[in-house]
GROMACS .gro file of N, CA, C and O in nm:
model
  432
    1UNK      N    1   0.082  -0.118   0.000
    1UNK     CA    2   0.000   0.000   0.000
    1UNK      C    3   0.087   0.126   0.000
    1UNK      O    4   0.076   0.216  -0.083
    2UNK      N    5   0.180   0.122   0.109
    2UNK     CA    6   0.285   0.246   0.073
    2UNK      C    7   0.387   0.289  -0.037
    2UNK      O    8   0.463   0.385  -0.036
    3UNK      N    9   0.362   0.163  -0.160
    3UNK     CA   10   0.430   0.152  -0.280
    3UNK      C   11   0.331   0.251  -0.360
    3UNK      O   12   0.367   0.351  -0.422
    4UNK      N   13   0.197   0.201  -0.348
    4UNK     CA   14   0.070   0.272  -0.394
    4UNK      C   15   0.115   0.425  -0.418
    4UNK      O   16   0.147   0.489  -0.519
    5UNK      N   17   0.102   0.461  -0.262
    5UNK     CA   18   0.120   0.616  -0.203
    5UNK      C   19   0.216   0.659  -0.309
    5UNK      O   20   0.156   0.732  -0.389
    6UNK      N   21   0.317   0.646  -0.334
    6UNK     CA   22   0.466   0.679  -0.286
    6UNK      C   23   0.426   0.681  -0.469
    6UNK      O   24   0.444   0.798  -0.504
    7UNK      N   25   0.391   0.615  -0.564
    7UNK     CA   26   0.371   0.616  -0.673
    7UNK      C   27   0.288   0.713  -0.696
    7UNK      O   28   0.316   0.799  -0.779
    8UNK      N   29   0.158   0.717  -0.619
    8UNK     CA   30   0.042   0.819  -0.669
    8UNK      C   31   0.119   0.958  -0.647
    8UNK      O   32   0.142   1.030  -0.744
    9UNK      N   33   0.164   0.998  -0.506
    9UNK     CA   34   0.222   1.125  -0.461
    9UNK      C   35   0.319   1.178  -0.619
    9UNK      O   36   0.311   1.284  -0.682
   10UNK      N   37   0.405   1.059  -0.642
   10UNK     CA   38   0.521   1.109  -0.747
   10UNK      C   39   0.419   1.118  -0.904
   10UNK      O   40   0.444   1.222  -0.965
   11UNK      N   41   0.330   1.043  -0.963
   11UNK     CA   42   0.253   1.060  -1.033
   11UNK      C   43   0.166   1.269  -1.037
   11UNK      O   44   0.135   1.359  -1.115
   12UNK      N   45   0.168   1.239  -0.916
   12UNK     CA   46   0.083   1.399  -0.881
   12UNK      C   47   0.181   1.503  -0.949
   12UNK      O   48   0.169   1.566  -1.055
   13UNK      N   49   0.269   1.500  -0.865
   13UNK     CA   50   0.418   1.554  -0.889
   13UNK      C   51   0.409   1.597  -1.067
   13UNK      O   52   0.400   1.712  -1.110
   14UNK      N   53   0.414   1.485  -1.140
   14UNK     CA   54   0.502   1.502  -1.258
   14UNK      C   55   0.297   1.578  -1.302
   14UNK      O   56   0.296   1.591  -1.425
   15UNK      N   57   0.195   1.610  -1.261
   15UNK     CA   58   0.103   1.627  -1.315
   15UNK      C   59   0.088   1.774  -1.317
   15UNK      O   60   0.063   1.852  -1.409
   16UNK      N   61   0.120   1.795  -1.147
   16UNK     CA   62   0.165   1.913  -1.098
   16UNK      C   63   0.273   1.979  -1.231
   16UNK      O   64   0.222   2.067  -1.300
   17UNK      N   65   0.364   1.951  -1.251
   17UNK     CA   66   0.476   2.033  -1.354
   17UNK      C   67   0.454   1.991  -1.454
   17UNK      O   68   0.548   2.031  -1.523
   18UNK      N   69   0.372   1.915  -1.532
   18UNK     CA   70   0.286   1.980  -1.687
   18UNK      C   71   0.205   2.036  -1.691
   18UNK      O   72   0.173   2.074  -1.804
   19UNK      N   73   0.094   2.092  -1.543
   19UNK     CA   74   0.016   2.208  -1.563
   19UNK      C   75   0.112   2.317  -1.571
   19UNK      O   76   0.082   2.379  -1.673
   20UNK      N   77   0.206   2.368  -1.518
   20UNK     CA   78   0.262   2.468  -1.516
   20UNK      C   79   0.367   2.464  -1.582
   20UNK      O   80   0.464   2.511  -1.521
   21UNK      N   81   0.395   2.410  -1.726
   21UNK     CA   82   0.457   2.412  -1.784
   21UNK      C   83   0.593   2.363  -1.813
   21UNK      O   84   0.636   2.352  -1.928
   22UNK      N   85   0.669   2.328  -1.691
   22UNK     CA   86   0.765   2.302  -1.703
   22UNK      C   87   0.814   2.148  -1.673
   22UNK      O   88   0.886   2.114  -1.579
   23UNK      N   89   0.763   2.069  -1.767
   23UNK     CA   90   0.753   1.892  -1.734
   23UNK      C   91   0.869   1.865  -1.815
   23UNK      O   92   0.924   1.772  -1.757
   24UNK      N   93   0.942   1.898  -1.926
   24UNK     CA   94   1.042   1.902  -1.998
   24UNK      C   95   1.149   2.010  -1.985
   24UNK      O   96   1.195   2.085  -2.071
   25UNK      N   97   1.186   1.995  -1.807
   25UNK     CA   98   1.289   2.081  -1.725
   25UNK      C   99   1.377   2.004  -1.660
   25UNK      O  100   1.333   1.905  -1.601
   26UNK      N  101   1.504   2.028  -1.656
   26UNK     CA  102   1.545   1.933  -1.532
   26UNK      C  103   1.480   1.910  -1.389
   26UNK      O  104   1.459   2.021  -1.339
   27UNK      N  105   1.439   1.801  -1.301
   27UNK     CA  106   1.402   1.743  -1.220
   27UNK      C  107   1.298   1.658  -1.205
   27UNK      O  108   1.261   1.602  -1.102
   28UNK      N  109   1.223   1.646  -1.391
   28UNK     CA  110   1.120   1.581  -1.391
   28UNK      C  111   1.167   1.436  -1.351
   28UNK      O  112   1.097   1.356  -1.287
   29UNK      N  113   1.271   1.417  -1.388
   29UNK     CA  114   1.338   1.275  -1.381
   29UNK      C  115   1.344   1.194  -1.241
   29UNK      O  116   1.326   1.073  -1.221
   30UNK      N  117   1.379   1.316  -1.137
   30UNK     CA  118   1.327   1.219  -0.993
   30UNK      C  119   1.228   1.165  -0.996
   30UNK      O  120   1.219   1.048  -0.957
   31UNK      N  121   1.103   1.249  -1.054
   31UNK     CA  122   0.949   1.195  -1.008
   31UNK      C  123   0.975   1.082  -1.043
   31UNK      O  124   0.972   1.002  -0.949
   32UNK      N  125   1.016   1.016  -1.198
   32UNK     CA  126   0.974   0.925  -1.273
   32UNK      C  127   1.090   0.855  -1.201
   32UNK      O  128   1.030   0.803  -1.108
   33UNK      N  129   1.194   0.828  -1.190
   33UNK     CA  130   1.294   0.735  -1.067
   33UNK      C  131   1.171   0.709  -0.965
   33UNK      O  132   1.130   0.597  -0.934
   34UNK      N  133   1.130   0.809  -0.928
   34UNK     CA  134   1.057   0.737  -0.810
   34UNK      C  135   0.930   0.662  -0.781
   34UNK      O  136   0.888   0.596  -0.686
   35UNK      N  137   0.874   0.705  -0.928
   35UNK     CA  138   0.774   0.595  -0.969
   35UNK      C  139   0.806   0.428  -0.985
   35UNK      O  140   0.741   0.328  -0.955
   36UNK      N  141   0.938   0.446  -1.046
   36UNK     CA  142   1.002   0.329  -1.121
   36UNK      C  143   1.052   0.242  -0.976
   36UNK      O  144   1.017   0.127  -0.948
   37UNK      N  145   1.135   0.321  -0.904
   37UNK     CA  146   1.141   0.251  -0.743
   37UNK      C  147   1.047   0.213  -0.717
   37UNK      O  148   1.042   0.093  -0.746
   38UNK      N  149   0.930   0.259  -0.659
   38UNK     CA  150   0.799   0.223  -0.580
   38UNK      C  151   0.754   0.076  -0.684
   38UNK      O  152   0.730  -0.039  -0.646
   39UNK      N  153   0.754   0.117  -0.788
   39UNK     CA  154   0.649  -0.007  -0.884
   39UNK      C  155   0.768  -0.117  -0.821
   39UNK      O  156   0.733  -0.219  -0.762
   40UNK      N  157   0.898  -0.084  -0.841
   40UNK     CA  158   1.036  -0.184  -0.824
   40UNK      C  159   1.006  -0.298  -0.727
   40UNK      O  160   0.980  -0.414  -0.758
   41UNK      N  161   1.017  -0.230  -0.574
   41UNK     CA  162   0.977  -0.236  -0.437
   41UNK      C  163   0.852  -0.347  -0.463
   41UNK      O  164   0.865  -0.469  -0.474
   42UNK      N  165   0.740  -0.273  -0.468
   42UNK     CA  166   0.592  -0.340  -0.519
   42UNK      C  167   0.589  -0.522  -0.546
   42UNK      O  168   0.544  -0.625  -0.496
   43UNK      N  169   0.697  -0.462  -0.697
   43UNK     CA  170   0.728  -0.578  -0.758
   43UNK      C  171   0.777  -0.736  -0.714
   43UNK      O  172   0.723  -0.846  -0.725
   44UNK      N  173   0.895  -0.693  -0.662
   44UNK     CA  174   0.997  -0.702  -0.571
   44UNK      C  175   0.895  -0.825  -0.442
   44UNK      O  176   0.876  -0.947  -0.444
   45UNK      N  177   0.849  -0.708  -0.340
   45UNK     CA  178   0.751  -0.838  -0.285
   45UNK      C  179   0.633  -0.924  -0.378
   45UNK      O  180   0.637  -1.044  -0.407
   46UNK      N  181   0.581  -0.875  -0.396
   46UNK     CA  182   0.497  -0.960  -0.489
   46UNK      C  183   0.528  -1.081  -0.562
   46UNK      O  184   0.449  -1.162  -0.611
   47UNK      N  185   0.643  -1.081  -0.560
   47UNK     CA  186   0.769  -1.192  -0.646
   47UNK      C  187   0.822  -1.272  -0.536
   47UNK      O  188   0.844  -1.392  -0.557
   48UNK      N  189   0.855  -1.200  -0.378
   48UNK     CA  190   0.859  -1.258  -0.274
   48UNK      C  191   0.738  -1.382  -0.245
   48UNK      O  192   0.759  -1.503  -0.237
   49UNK      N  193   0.605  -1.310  -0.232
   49UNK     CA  194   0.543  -1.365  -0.245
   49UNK      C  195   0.514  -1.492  -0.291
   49UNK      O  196   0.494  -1.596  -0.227
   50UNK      N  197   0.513  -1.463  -0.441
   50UNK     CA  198   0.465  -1.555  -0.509
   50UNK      C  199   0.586  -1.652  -0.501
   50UNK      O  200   0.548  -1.756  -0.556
   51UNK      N  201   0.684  -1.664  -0.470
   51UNK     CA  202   0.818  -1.773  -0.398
   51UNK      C  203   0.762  -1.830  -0.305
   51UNK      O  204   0.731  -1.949  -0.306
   52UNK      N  205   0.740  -1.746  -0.205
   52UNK     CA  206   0.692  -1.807  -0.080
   52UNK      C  207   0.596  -1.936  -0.123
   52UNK      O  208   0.606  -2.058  -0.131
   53UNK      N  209   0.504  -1.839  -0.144
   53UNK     CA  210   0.352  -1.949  -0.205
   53UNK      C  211   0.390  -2.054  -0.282
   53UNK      O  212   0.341  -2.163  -0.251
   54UNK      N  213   0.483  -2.051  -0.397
   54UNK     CA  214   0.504  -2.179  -0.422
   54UNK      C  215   0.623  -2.317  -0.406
   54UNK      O  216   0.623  -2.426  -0.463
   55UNK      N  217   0.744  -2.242  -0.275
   55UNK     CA  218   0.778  -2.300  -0.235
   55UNK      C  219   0.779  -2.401  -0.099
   55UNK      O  220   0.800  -2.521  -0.077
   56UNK      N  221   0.733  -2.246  -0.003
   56UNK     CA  222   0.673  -2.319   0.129
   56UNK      C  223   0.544  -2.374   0.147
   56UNK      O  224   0.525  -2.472   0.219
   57UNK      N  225   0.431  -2.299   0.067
   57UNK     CA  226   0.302  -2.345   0.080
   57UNK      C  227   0.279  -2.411  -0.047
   57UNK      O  228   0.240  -2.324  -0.125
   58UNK      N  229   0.285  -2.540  -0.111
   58UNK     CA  230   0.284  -2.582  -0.233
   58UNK      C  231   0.118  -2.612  -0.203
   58UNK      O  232   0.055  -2.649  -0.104
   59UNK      N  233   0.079  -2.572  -0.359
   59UNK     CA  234  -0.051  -2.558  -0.407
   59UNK      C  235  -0.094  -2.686  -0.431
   59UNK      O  236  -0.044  -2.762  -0.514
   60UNK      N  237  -0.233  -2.721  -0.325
   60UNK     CA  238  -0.279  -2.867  -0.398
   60UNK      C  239  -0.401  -2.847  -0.455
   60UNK      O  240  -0.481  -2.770  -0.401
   61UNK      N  241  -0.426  -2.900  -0.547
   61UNK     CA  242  -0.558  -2.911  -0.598
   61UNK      C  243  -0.666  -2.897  -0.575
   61UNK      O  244  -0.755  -2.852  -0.646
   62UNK      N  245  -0.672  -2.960  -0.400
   62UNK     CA  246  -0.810  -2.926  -0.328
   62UNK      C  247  -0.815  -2.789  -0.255
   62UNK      O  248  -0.919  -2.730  -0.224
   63UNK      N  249  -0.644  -2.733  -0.224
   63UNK     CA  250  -0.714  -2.650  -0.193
   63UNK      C  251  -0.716  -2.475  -0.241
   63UNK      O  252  -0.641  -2.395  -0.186
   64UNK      N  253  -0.776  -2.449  -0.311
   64UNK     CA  254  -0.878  -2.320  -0.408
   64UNK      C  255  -0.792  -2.187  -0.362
   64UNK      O  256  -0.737  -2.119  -0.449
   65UNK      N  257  -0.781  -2.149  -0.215
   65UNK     CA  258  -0.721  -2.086  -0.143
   65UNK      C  259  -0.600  -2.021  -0.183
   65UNK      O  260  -0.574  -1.908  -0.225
   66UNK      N  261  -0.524  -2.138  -0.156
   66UNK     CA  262  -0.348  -2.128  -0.163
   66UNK      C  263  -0.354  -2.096  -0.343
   66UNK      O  264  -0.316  -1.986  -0.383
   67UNK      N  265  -0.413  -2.217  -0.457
   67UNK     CA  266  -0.386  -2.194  -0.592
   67UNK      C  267  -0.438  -2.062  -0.638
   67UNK      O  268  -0.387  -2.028  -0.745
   68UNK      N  269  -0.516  -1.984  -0.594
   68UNK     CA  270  -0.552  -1.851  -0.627
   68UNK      C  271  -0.465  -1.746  -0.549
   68UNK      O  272  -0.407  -1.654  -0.608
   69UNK      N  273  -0.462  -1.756  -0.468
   69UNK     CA  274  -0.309  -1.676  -0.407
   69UNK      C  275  -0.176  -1.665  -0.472
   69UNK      O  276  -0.107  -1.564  -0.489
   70UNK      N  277  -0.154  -1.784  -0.505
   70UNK     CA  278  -0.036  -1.845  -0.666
   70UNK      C  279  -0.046  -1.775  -0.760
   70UNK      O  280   0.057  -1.717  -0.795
   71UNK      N  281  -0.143  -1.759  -0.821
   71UNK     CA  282  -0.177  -1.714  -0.959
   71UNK      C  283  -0.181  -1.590  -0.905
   71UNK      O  284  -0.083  -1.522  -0.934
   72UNK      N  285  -0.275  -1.529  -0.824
   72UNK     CA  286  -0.286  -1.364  -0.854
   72UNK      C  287  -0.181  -1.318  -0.854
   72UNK      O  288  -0.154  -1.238  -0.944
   73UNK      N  289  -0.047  -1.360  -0.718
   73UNK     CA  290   0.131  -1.341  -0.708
   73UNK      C  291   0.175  -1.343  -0.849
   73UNK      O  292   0.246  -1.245  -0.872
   74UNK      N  293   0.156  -1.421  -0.954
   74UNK     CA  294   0.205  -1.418  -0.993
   74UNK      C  295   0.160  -1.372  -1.149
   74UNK      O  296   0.228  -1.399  -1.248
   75UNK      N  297   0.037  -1.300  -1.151
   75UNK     CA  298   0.042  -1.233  -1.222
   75UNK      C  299   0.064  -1.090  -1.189
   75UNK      O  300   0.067  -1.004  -1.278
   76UNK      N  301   0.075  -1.072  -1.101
   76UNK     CA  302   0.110  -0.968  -0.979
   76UNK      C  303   0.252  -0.921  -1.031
   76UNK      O  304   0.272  -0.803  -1.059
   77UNK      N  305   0.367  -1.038  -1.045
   77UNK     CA  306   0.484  -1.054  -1.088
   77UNK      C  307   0.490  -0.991  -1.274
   77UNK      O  308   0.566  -0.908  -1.323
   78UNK      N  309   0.421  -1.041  -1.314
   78UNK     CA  310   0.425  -1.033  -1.474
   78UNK      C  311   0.357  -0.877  -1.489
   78UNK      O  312   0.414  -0.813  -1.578
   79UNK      N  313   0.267  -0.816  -1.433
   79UNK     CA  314   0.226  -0.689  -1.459
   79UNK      C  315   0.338  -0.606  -1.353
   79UNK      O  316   0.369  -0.494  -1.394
   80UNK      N  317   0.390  -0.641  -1.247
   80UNK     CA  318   0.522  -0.545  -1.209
   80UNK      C  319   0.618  -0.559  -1.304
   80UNK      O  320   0.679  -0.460  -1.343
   81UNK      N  321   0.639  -0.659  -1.345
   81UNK     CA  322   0.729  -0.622  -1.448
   81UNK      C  323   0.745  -0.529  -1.602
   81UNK      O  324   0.826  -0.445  -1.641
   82UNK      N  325   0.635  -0.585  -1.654
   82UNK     CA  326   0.560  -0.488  -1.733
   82UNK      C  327   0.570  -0.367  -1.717
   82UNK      O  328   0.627  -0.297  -1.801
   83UNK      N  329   0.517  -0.316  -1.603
   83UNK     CA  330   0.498  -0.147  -1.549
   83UNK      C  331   0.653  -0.083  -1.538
   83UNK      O  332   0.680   0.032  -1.572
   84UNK      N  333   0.733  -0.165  -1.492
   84UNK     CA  334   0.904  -0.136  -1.536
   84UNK      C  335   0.933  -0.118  -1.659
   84UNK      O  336   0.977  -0.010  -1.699
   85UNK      N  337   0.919  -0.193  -1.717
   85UNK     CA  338   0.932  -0.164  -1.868
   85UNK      C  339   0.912  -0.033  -1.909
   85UNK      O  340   0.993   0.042  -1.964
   86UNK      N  341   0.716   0.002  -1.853
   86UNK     CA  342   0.659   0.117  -1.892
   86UNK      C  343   0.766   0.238  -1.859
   86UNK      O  344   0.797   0.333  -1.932
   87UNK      N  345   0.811   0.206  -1.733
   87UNK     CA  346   0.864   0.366  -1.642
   87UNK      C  347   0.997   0.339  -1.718
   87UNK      O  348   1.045   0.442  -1.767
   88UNK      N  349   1.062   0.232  -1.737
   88UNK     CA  350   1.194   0.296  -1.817
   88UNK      C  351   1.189   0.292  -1.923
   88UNK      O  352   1.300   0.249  -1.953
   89UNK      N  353   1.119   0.310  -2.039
   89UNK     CA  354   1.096   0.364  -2.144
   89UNK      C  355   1.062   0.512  -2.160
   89UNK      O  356   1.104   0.601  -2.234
   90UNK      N  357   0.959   0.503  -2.054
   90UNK     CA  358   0.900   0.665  -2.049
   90UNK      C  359   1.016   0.751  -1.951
   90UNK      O  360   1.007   0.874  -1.949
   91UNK      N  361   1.135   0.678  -1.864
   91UNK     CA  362   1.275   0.769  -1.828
   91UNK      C  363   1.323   0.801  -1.937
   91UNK      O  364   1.371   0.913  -1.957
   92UNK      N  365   1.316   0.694  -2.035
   92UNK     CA  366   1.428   0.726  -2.141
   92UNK      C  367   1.389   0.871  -2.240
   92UNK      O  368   1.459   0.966  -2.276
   93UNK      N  369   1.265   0.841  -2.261
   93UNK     CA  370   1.187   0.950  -2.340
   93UNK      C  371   1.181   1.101  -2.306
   93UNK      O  372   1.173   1.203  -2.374
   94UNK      N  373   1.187   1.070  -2.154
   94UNK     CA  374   1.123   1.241  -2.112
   94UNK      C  375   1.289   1.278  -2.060
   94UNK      O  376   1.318   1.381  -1.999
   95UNK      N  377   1.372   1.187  -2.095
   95UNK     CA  378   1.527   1.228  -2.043
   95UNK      C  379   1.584   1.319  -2.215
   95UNK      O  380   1.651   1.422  -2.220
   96UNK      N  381   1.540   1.255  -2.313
   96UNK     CA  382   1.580   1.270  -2.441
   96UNK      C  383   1.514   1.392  -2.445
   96UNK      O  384   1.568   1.499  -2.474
   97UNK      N  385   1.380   1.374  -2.413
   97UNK     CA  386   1.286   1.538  -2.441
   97UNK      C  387   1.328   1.661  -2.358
   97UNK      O  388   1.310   1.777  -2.396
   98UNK      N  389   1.387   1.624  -2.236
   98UNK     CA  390   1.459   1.738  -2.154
   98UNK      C  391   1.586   1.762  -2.234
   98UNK      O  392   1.609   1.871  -2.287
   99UNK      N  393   1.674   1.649  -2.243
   99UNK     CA  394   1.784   1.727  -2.328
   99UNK      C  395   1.754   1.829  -2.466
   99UNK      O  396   1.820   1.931  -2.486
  100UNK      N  397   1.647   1.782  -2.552
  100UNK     CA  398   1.633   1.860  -2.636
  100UNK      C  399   1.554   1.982  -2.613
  100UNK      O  400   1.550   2.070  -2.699
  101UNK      N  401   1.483   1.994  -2.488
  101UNK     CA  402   1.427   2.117  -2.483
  101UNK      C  403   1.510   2.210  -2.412
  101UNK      O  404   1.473   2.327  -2.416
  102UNK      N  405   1.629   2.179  -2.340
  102UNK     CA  406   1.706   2.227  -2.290
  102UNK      C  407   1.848   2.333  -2.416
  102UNK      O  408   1.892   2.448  -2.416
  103UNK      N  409   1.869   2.211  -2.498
  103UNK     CA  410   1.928   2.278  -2.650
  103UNK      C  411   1.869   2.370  -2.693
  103UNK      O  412   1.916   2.484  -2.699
  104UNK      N  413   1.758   2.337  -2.730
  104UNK     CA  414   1.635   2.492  -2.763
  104UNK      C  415   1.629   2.603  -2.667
  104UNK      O  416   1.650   2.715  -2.714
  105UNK      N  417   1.606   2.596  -2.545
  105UNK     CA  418   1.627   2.687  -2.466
  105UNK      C  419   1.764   2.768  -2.498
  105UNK      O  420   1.778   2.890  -2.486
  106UNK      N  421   1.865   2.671  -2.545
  106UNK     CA  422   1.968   2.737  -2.541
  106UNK      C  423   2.005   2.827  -2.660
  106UNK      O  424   2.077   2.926  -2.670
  107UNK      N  425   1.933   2.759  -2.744
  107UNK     CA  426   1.949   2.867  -2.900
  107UNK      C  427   1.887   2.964  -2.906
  107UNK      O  428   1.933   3.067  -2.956
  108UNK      N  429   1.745   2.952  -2.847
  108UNK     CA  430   1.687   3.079  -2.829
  108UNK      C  431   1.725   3.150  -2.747
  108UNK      O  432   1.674   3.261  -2.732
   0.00000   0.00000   0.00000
C-alpha cells in the first residue's frame, strides 16, 4: 500500500509540472525514478510472495485458497514487471525530451 502512495504522490508531482509548464525541465526525472522505485519495491515483494507461495506453501488441488493466491502473485509478478518496462521507457523518453528542450532553450 505504501508503494501505492509513494507512486500516486510522485505521479501527482510530474502532473503538478505539466500544468505549469515546465515537465520538460530538469528534475522531472526524480518523479519518474521514483515511480520506477515504488512499482520496483511493489514488484519485488509480490515476487517474494509468489516464492513463498510456491515454495513453502505448495498448491494442492483441493485447496482453491493457496492456488488462487499463486496465480494472482504471480500475475502480480508479470504486470510489475511490465509497469518497469513502462517507467523505463517513459525515463528514457522524457530524459531525451529534456535534453532537447534544454538545446532549444539554449538557441533561443
Amino acid at each position: 500500500m505504501a508503494c501505492a502512495q509513494v507512486a500516486l504522490a510522485a505521479l501527482w508531482a510530474l502532473v503538478f509540472r505539466a500544468q505549469t509548464g515546465v515537465f520538460f525541465r530538469p528534475g522531472t526525472q526524480r518523479w519518474v525514478v521514483t515511480i520506477g522505485a515504488a512499482v520496483g519495491v511493489a514488484t519485488l515483494l509480490t515476487c517474494g510472495l509468489f516464492l513463498y507461495v510456491t515454495f513453502v506453501g505448495i498448491p494442492m488441488p483441493g485447496d482453491m485458497g493457496d492456488i488462487g493466491l499463486w496465480m494472482a502473485s504471480g500475475l502480480g509478478c508479470l504486470v510489475g514487471a511490465a509497469l518497469l518496462g513502462v517507467v523505463f521507457v517513459t525515463h528514457r523518453l522524457i530524459g531525451r525530451a529534456t535534453d532537447a528542450q534544454t538545446e532549444l532553450d539554449g538557441v533561443l
